[in-house]
Short mmCIF file of C-alpha atoms in Angstrom, two decimals:
data_model
loop_
_atom_site.label_atom_id
_atom_site.label_comp_id
_atom_site.label_asym_id
_atom_site.label_seq_id
_atom_site.Cartn_x
_atom_site.Cartn_y
_atom_site.Cartn_z
CA MET A 1 191.65 85.05 215.09
CA ALA A 2 190.90 82.19 212.66
CA THR A 3 192.39 83.31 209.29
CA THR A 4 190.78 80.81 207.06
CA VAL A 5 187.29 80.51 205.49
CA GLN A 6 185.67 77.22 206.31
CA THR A 7 182.95 75.49 204.65
CA VAL A 8 180.81 73.48 206.86
CA VAL A 9 178.33 70.75 205.87
CA VAL A 10 175.01 70.73 207.76
CA GLY A 11 174.29 67.53 209.81
CA SER A 12 171.31 65.69 210.10
CA ASP A 13 170.78 66.92 213.61
CA ASP A 14 170.42 70.59 212.26
CA ALA A 15 168.02 69.74 209.41
CA ASP A 16 165.27 72.47 208.91
CA MET A 17 166.77 74.85 211.31
CA ARG A 18 166.90 78.55 210.62
CA LEU A 19 170.29 79.95 209.65
CA ASP A 20 170.63 82.19 212.52
CA ARG A 21 169.84 79.46 214.99
CA TRP A 22 172.28 77.21 213.31
CA PHE A 23 175.08 79.82 214.11
CA LYS A 24 173.73 80.24 217.63
CA ARG A 25 174.13 76.52 218.26
CA HIS A 26 177.45 76.13 216.63
CA TYR A 27 179.03 79.61 217.44
CA PRO A 28 177.56 80.73 220.63
CA ALA A 29 180.02 83.70 221.05
CA LEU A 30 179.00 85.03 217.64
CA THR A 31 176.37 87.94 218.59
CA HIS A 32 173.32 88.49 216.50
CA GLY A 33 174.36 91.81 215.30
CA ARG A 34 177.69 90.58 214.00
CA LEU A 35 176.13 87.81 212.25
CA GLU A 36 173.55 90.12 210.68
CA LYS A 37 176.43 92.23 209.27
CA LEU A 38 178.32 89.07 207.92
CA LEU A 39 174.99 88.03 206.17
CA ARG A 40 174.38 91.46 204.68
CA THR A 41 177.89 91.78 203.39
CA GLY A 42 177.81 88.22 201.70
CA GLN A 43 180.72 86.91 204.11
CA VAL A 44 178.31 84.14 205.02
CA ARG A 45 176.82 81.99 202.24
CA LEU A 46 174.54 78.89 202.01
CA ASN A 47 175.22 76.60 199.33
CA GLY A 48 177.35 79.16 197.76
CA LYS A 49 174.51 82.04 197.47
CA ARG A 50 173.86 84.99 199.63
CA ALA A 51 171.43 84.10 202.48
CA GLN A 52 169.25 85.56 205.39
CA GLY A 53 169.11 84.65 208.89
CA SER A 54 165.49 83.18 208.40
CA ASP A 55 166.51 80.86 205.55
CA ARG A 56 166.17 77.14 206.48
CA VAL A 57 169.29 74.83 206.26
CA ALA A 58 168.99 71.10 205.44
CA ALA A 59 171.24 68.26 205.88
CA GLY A 60 174.09 68.32 203.45
CA ASP A 61 173.89 72.09 202.91
CA SER A 62 177.22 73.84 202.92
CA VAL A 63 177.73 77.05 204.95
CA ARG A 64 180.50 79.33 204.12
CA VAL A 65 181.85 80.65 207.66
CA PRO A 66 184.17 83.58 207.44
CA PRO A 67 187.28 84.06 209.89
CA LEU A 68 186.01 84.57 213.05
CA PRO A 69 187.64 85.51 216.60
CA THR A 70 189.02 82.72 218.49
CA ALA A 71 186.05 83.08 221.10
CA ASP A 72 183.45 82.50 218.27
CA ALA A 73 184.92 78.90 217.58
CA PRO A 74 182.70 75.91 217.76
CA ALA A 75 181.97 75.05 221.24
CA ARG A 76 179.70 72.08 220.65
CA ALA A 77 180.74 68.57 220.33
CA PRO A 78 178.82 66.09 218.43
CA ARG A 79 176.27 64.25 220.57
CA ALA A 80 177.20 60.64 220.93
CA ARG A 81 174.17 58.24 219.47
CA PRO A 82 172.80 55.72 221.99
CA ALA A 83 173.54 52.23 221.25
CA LEU A 84 170.73 50.02 219.86
CA ASP A 85 169.68 46.70 220.74
CA GLU A 86 169.30 43.92 218.05
CA ARG A 87 165.51 44.17 218.41
CA ALA A 88 165.29 47.84 217.85
CA VAL A 89 167.77 47.42 214.81
CA ARG A 90 165.76 44.57 213.37
CA GLU A 91 162.49 46.55 213.75
CA LEU A 92 163.91 49.53 212.04
CA ARG A 93 165.32 47.62 209.27
CA ASP A 94 161.89 46.02 208.69
CA LEU A 95 160.51 49.54 207.78
CA VAL A 96 163.10 49.76 204.77
CA ILE A 97 160.75 49.92 201.45
CA TYR A 98 163.56 50.76 199.03
CA ARG A 99 167.60 50.88 199.09
CA ASP A 100 170.14 51.51 196.48
CA ALA A 101 173.81 52.96 196.56
CA GLU A 102 172.63 56.47 196.97
CA MET A 103 169.23 56.51 199.02
CA LEU A 104 166.98 54.50 200.78
CA ALA A 105 163.39 54.96 202.08
CA ILE A 106 161.44 53.73 205.06
CA ASP A 107 157.75 53.44 205.68
CA LYS A 108 157.84 55.86 208.83
CA PRO A 109 154.94 54.69 211.19
CA ALA A 110 152.83 57.29 212.92
CA GLY A 111 154.17 58.25 216.22
CA LEU A 112 157.76 57.87 215.53
CA ALA A 113 159.50 61.42 215.65
CA VAL A 114 161.99 62.08 213.02
CA GLN A 115 163.97 64.30 215.39
CA GLY A 116 164.46 64.94 219.08
CA GLY A 117 163.23 67.66 220.99
CA THR A 118 161.88 68.53 224.45
CA GLY A 119 160.42 65.54 225.77
CA THR A 120 161.21 63.40 222.82
CA SER A 121 163.55 60.42 223.85
CA LYS A 122 162.88 58.14 220.81
CA HIS A 123 163.40 59.44 217.65
CA LEU A 124 164.75 58.24 214.05
CA ASP A 125 167.83 60.43 214.08
CA ALA A 126 169.35 58.78 216.89
CA MET A 127 168.85 55.30 215.32
CA LEU A 128 170.35 55.98 212.14
CA PRO A 129 173.59 53.79 212.38
CA ALA A 130 171.00 50.93 212.14
CA LEU A 131 170.23 51.83 208.66
CA GLN A 132 173.87 51.98 207.57
CA PHE A 133 174.10 48.45 206.10
CA ASP A 134 177.09 48.46 203.59
CA ALA A 135 177.62 52.12 203.39
CA GLU A 136 180.67 53.91 204.69
CA GLU A 137 178.54 56.12 207.06
CA PRO A 138 174.99 56.29 208.48
CA PRO A 139 172.33 57.81 206.30
CA ARG A 140 171.25 61.40 206.46
CA LEU A 141 168.05 63.09 206.78
CA VAL A 142 167.17 65.10 203.86
CA HIS A 143 163.60 66.13 204.79
CA ARG A 144 160.97 65.45 207.72
CA LEU A 145 157.60 64.27 208.42
CA ASP A 146 155.62 64.91 211.42
CA ARG A 147 155.70 62.77 214.30
CA ASP A 148 152.04 61.71 213.89
CA THR A 149 152.28 61.57 209.73
CA ALA A 150 152.93 58.05 208.46
CA GLY A 151 154.60 57.21 205.24
CA VAL A 152 157.62 57.58 202.99
CA LEU A 153 160.80 59.12 204.35
CA LEU A 154 163.95 59.31 202.20
CA LEU A 155 167.22 59.01 203.42
CA ALA A 156 170.62 60.09 201.71
CA ARG A 157 173.40 57.19 201.90
CA THR A 158 176.41 59.52 201.12
CA ARG A 159 177.26 63.04 201.72
CA LYS A 160 176.87 63.66 197.85
CA ALA A 161 173.69 62.15 197.67
CA ALA A 162 172.41 64.37 200.54
CA ALA A 163 173.26 67.55 198.84
CA ARG A 164 171.49 66.23 195.61
CA LEU A 165 168.36 65.03 197.37
CA THR A 166 168.17 68.17 199.49
CA SER A 167 168.37 70.36 196.47
CA LEU A 168 165.60 68.39 194.86
CA PHE A 169 163.31 69.11 197.79
CA ARG A 170 164.24 72.72 197.74
CA THR A 171 163.58 73.07 194.14
CA ARG A 172 160.31 71.24 194.31
CA ASP A 173 161.63 68.57 191.59
CA MET A 174 160.64 65.80 194.14
CA ARG A 175 156.86 64.96 193.61
CA LYS A 176 155.21 64.46 196.94
CA ILE A 177 151.89 62.71 197.09
CA TYR A 178 149.86 62.43 200.52
CA TRP A 179 146.56 60.59 201.24
CA ALA A 180 144.37 62.15 203.74
CA VAL A 181 140.94 60.96 205.37
CA VAL A 182 139.04 64.19 206.11
CA VAL A 183 135.87 65.13 207.74
CA GLY A 184 133.14 66.22 205.13
CA LYS A 185 133.24 66.30 201.38
CA PRO A 186 135.25 69.36 199.60
CA LYS A 187 133.69 71.29 196.94
CA PRO A 188 134.73 71.15 193.97
CA ASP A 189 135.94 67.69 194.03
CA GLN A 190 139.42 68.96 193.03
CA GLY A 191 141.31 72.33 193.37
CA ASP A 192 144.21 74.37 193.78
CA ILE A 193 144.54 75.88 197.27
CA ARG A 194 146.55 78.92 197.48
CA LEU A 195 146.80 80.44 201.18
CA ALA A 196 149.73 81.99 202.65
CA LEU A 197 150.87 80.61 206.17
CA ALA A 198 152.49 82.30 209.04
CA LYS A 199 153.74 80.98 212.35
CA ARG A 200 152.17 82.07 215.50
CA ILE A 201 153.16 81.36 219.02
CA GLY A 202 150.67 81.56 221.82
CA ARG A 203 151.35 84.06 224.75
CA ALA A 204 152.99 82.62 227.88
CA GLY A 205 150.99 79.57 229.15
CA GLU A 206 148.35 79.97 226.43
CA GLY A 207 149.03 77.70 223.71
CA GLU A 208 151.71 76.11 221.63
CA GLU A 209 153.34 77.18 218.27
CA ARG A 210 150.93 76.83 215.25
CA MET A 211 150.48 77.72 211.55
CA VAL A 212 147.78 80.35 210.59
CA VAL A 213 146.43 81.71 207.28
CA ASP A 214 148.04 84.94 206.82
CA GLU A 215 147.62 86.46 203.36
CA LYS A 216 149.35 89.72 204.42
CA ASP A 217 152.60 88.57 206.37
CA GLY A 218 152.70 84.95 205.69
CA GLU A 219 154.78 83.03 203.17
CA PRO A 220 153.15 81.64 199.90
CA ALA A 221 151.65 78.16 200.15
CA ARG A 222 149.92 75.98 197.62
CA THR A 223 148.49 72.66 197.58
CA LEU A 224 146.51 70.50 194.94
CA TYR A 225 143.88 68.40 195.84
CA ARG A 226 141.81 65.72 194.35
CA LEU A 227 138.79 63.65 195.60
CA LEU A 228 139.40 59.93 195.67
CA ASP A 229 136.21 58.60 197.42
CA ALA A 230 133.64 59.70 199.75
CA ALA A 231 130.98 58.32 202.06
CA SER A 232 128.24 60.56 201.44
CA ASN A 233 129.05 63.94 202.75
CA LYS A 234 130.49 62.62 206.17
CA VAL A 235 134.12 61.57 205.14
CA SER A 236 136.33 61.89 202.25
CA LEU A 237 139.68 60.38 201.05
CA LEU A 238 141.69 63.15 199.31
CA GLU A 239 144.91 63.01 197.44
CA LEU A 240 147.07 65.93 198.29
CA GLU A 241 150.11 67.28 196.38
CA PRO A 242 152.00 70.11 198.16
CA LEU A 243 153.74 72.55 195.71
CA THR A 244 155.40 74.23 198.61
CA GLY A 245 156.83 72.92 201.70
CA ARG A 246 155.37 75.12 204.77
CA THR A 247 155.09 73.74 208.14
CA HIS A 248 151.63 71.73 208.66
CA GLN A 249 150.75 72.99 205.35
CA LEU A 250 148.45 70.22 204.35
CA ARG A 251 146.83 70.36 207.69
CA VAL A 252 146.10 74.12 207.82
CA HIS A 253 144.86 74.12 204.03
CA CYS A 254 142.51 71.10 204.60
CA ALA A 255 140.95 72.82 207.66
CA ALA A 256 140.67 76.17 205.56
CA LEU A 257 138.97 74.03 202.86
CA GLY A 258 136.19 73.12 205.40
CA THR A 259 137.53 69.60 205.48
CA PRO A 260 139.83 69.24 208.55
CA ILE A 261 141.83 66.02 208.42
CA LEU A 262 140.39 63.40 210.59
CA GLY A 263 141.99 63.20 214.24
CA ASP A 264 143.68 66.78 213.66
CA GLY A 265 142.16 68.53 216.63
CA LYS A 266 145.07 70.95 216.56
CA TYR A 267 143.79 72.54 213.42
CA GLY A 268 140.20 71.01 213.14
CA GLY A 269 139.20 71.40 216.50
CA LYS A 270 136.07 69.30 217.58
CA ALA A 271 135.08 69.00 213.81
CA ALA A 272 138.01 66.83 213.41
CA PHE A 273 136.65 64.09 215.15
CA LEU A 274 133.75 61.27 214.73
CA ALA A 275 132.12 59.61 217.60
CA ASP A 276 131.25 56.53 215.67
CA THR A 277 134.77 55.73 214.22
CA VAL A 278 137.45 53.59 215.84
CA GLY A 279 140.79 55.25 215.83
CA THR A 280 139.62 58.89 215.00
CA GLN A 281 141.90 60.19 217.65
CA ARG A 282 144.91 59.62 215.48
CA LEU A 283 145.90 61.98 212.57
CA HIS A 284 144.78 60.34 209.23
CA LEU A 285 147.69 61.72 206.94
CA LEU A 286 150.03 59.51 204.83
CA ALA A 287 153.15 60.50 202.94
CA ARG A 288 151.88 57.97 200.27
CA GLU A 289 154.41 58.52 197.44
CA LEU A 290 157.72 60.20 196.61
CA GLN A 291 158.56 60.37 192.93
CA VAL A 292 162.51 60.67 193.02
CA PRO A 293 164.49 61.92 189.90
CA ARG A 294 167.68 59.49 189.57
CA SER A 295 171.02 61.02 189.33
CA GLY A 296 171.53 59.11 185.97
CA GLY A 297 168.11 59.95 184.46
CA GLY A 298 164.47 58.93 184.91
CA SER A 299 162.76 58.45 188.28
CA ILE A 300 161.67 56.01 190.73
CA ALA A 301 158.20 56.16 192.44
CA ILE A 302 158.35 54.84 196.14
CA ARG A 303 155.15 54.32 197.91
CA ALA A 304 154.17 53.40 201.58
CA GLU A 305 151.12 51.32 202.59
CA LEU A 306 148.24 52.59 204.50
CA PRO A 307 148.85 52.39 208.33
CA PRO A 308 146.57 50.36 210.39
CA HIS A 309 144.43 53.22 211.74
CA MET A 310 143.81 54.60 208.25
CA ARG A 311 143.18 51.17 206.74
CA GLU A 312 140.62 50.64 209.51
CA THR A 313 138.72 53.83 209.07
CA MET A 314 138.56 53.29 205.29
CA GLU A 315 137.28 49.94 205.64
CA PHE A 316 134.73 51.18 208.13
CA PHE A 317 133.28 53.70 205.70
CA ALA A 318 133.96 51.46 202.58
CA LEU A 319 136.30 54.35 201.07
CA SER A 320 138.71 53.23 198.24
CA ALA A 321 141.14 54.87 195.97
CA THR A 322 141.34 54.62 192.20
CA GLU A 323 144.66 56.33 191.33
#
């Protein structure tokens, strides 16, 4: 039996994973019942605080792992990253829109997955060494964007920076601004959406995992929205500011508002598509800006440009933004 307490730092491969699933991945012999007891008695801690199995871990988080029997020792070796050719390295580096000693940001294109999964062979996490530049180690993921969402994605260049930036996302001190082209026009022109969200999984063979509005059992979710421009009542450009960070929050909230994001068939159904517009099959959601507090004081605003499909749609409808 191991006799020492370990402090394990969460890697980028495990970002946004439930704590109980993190243990299942790294300590497969540890039973669920035993883990629950360790959590109940405070022997397992996340960033120094008591935790629950449902808590989410982020890259750079520290997990206190108490002494475990030898059979419970980690059985999973780090996965090797595939080698990148020069062209892939160059293309990835061309996406960088900000870099300093602590962090860097890329303008992630729509369609690029941040992390791997079933059926995903190409993803940013596997390509992080290409963004190491002059740092001692590859950068670390500190948050995620959906595969089909374009825009600002922030990476930490050191372990210390990863812990700080992850904390800023968790405490909502990192201001996030999104733009979305939506079908219809919201009423009123600006507002505060407060609808709790819960995850639902369809029965076997009857659908994928999705988020739904559930005021009884869901987790609180809040989004501020503001109309930037509209083409009659057909389409609108909205500025969205999520004050919480639930999965697919903006997509569900926009659909619940009666203005689904253009191209978002998952949450908007047929109402999310327009027959007369080129490119409406793609999700029209952009992580437009991150306002990042600096470690030495002040903050910096990092902005992404409109992806081609959103620019084309906005030009078609003569939509513009006055920020």
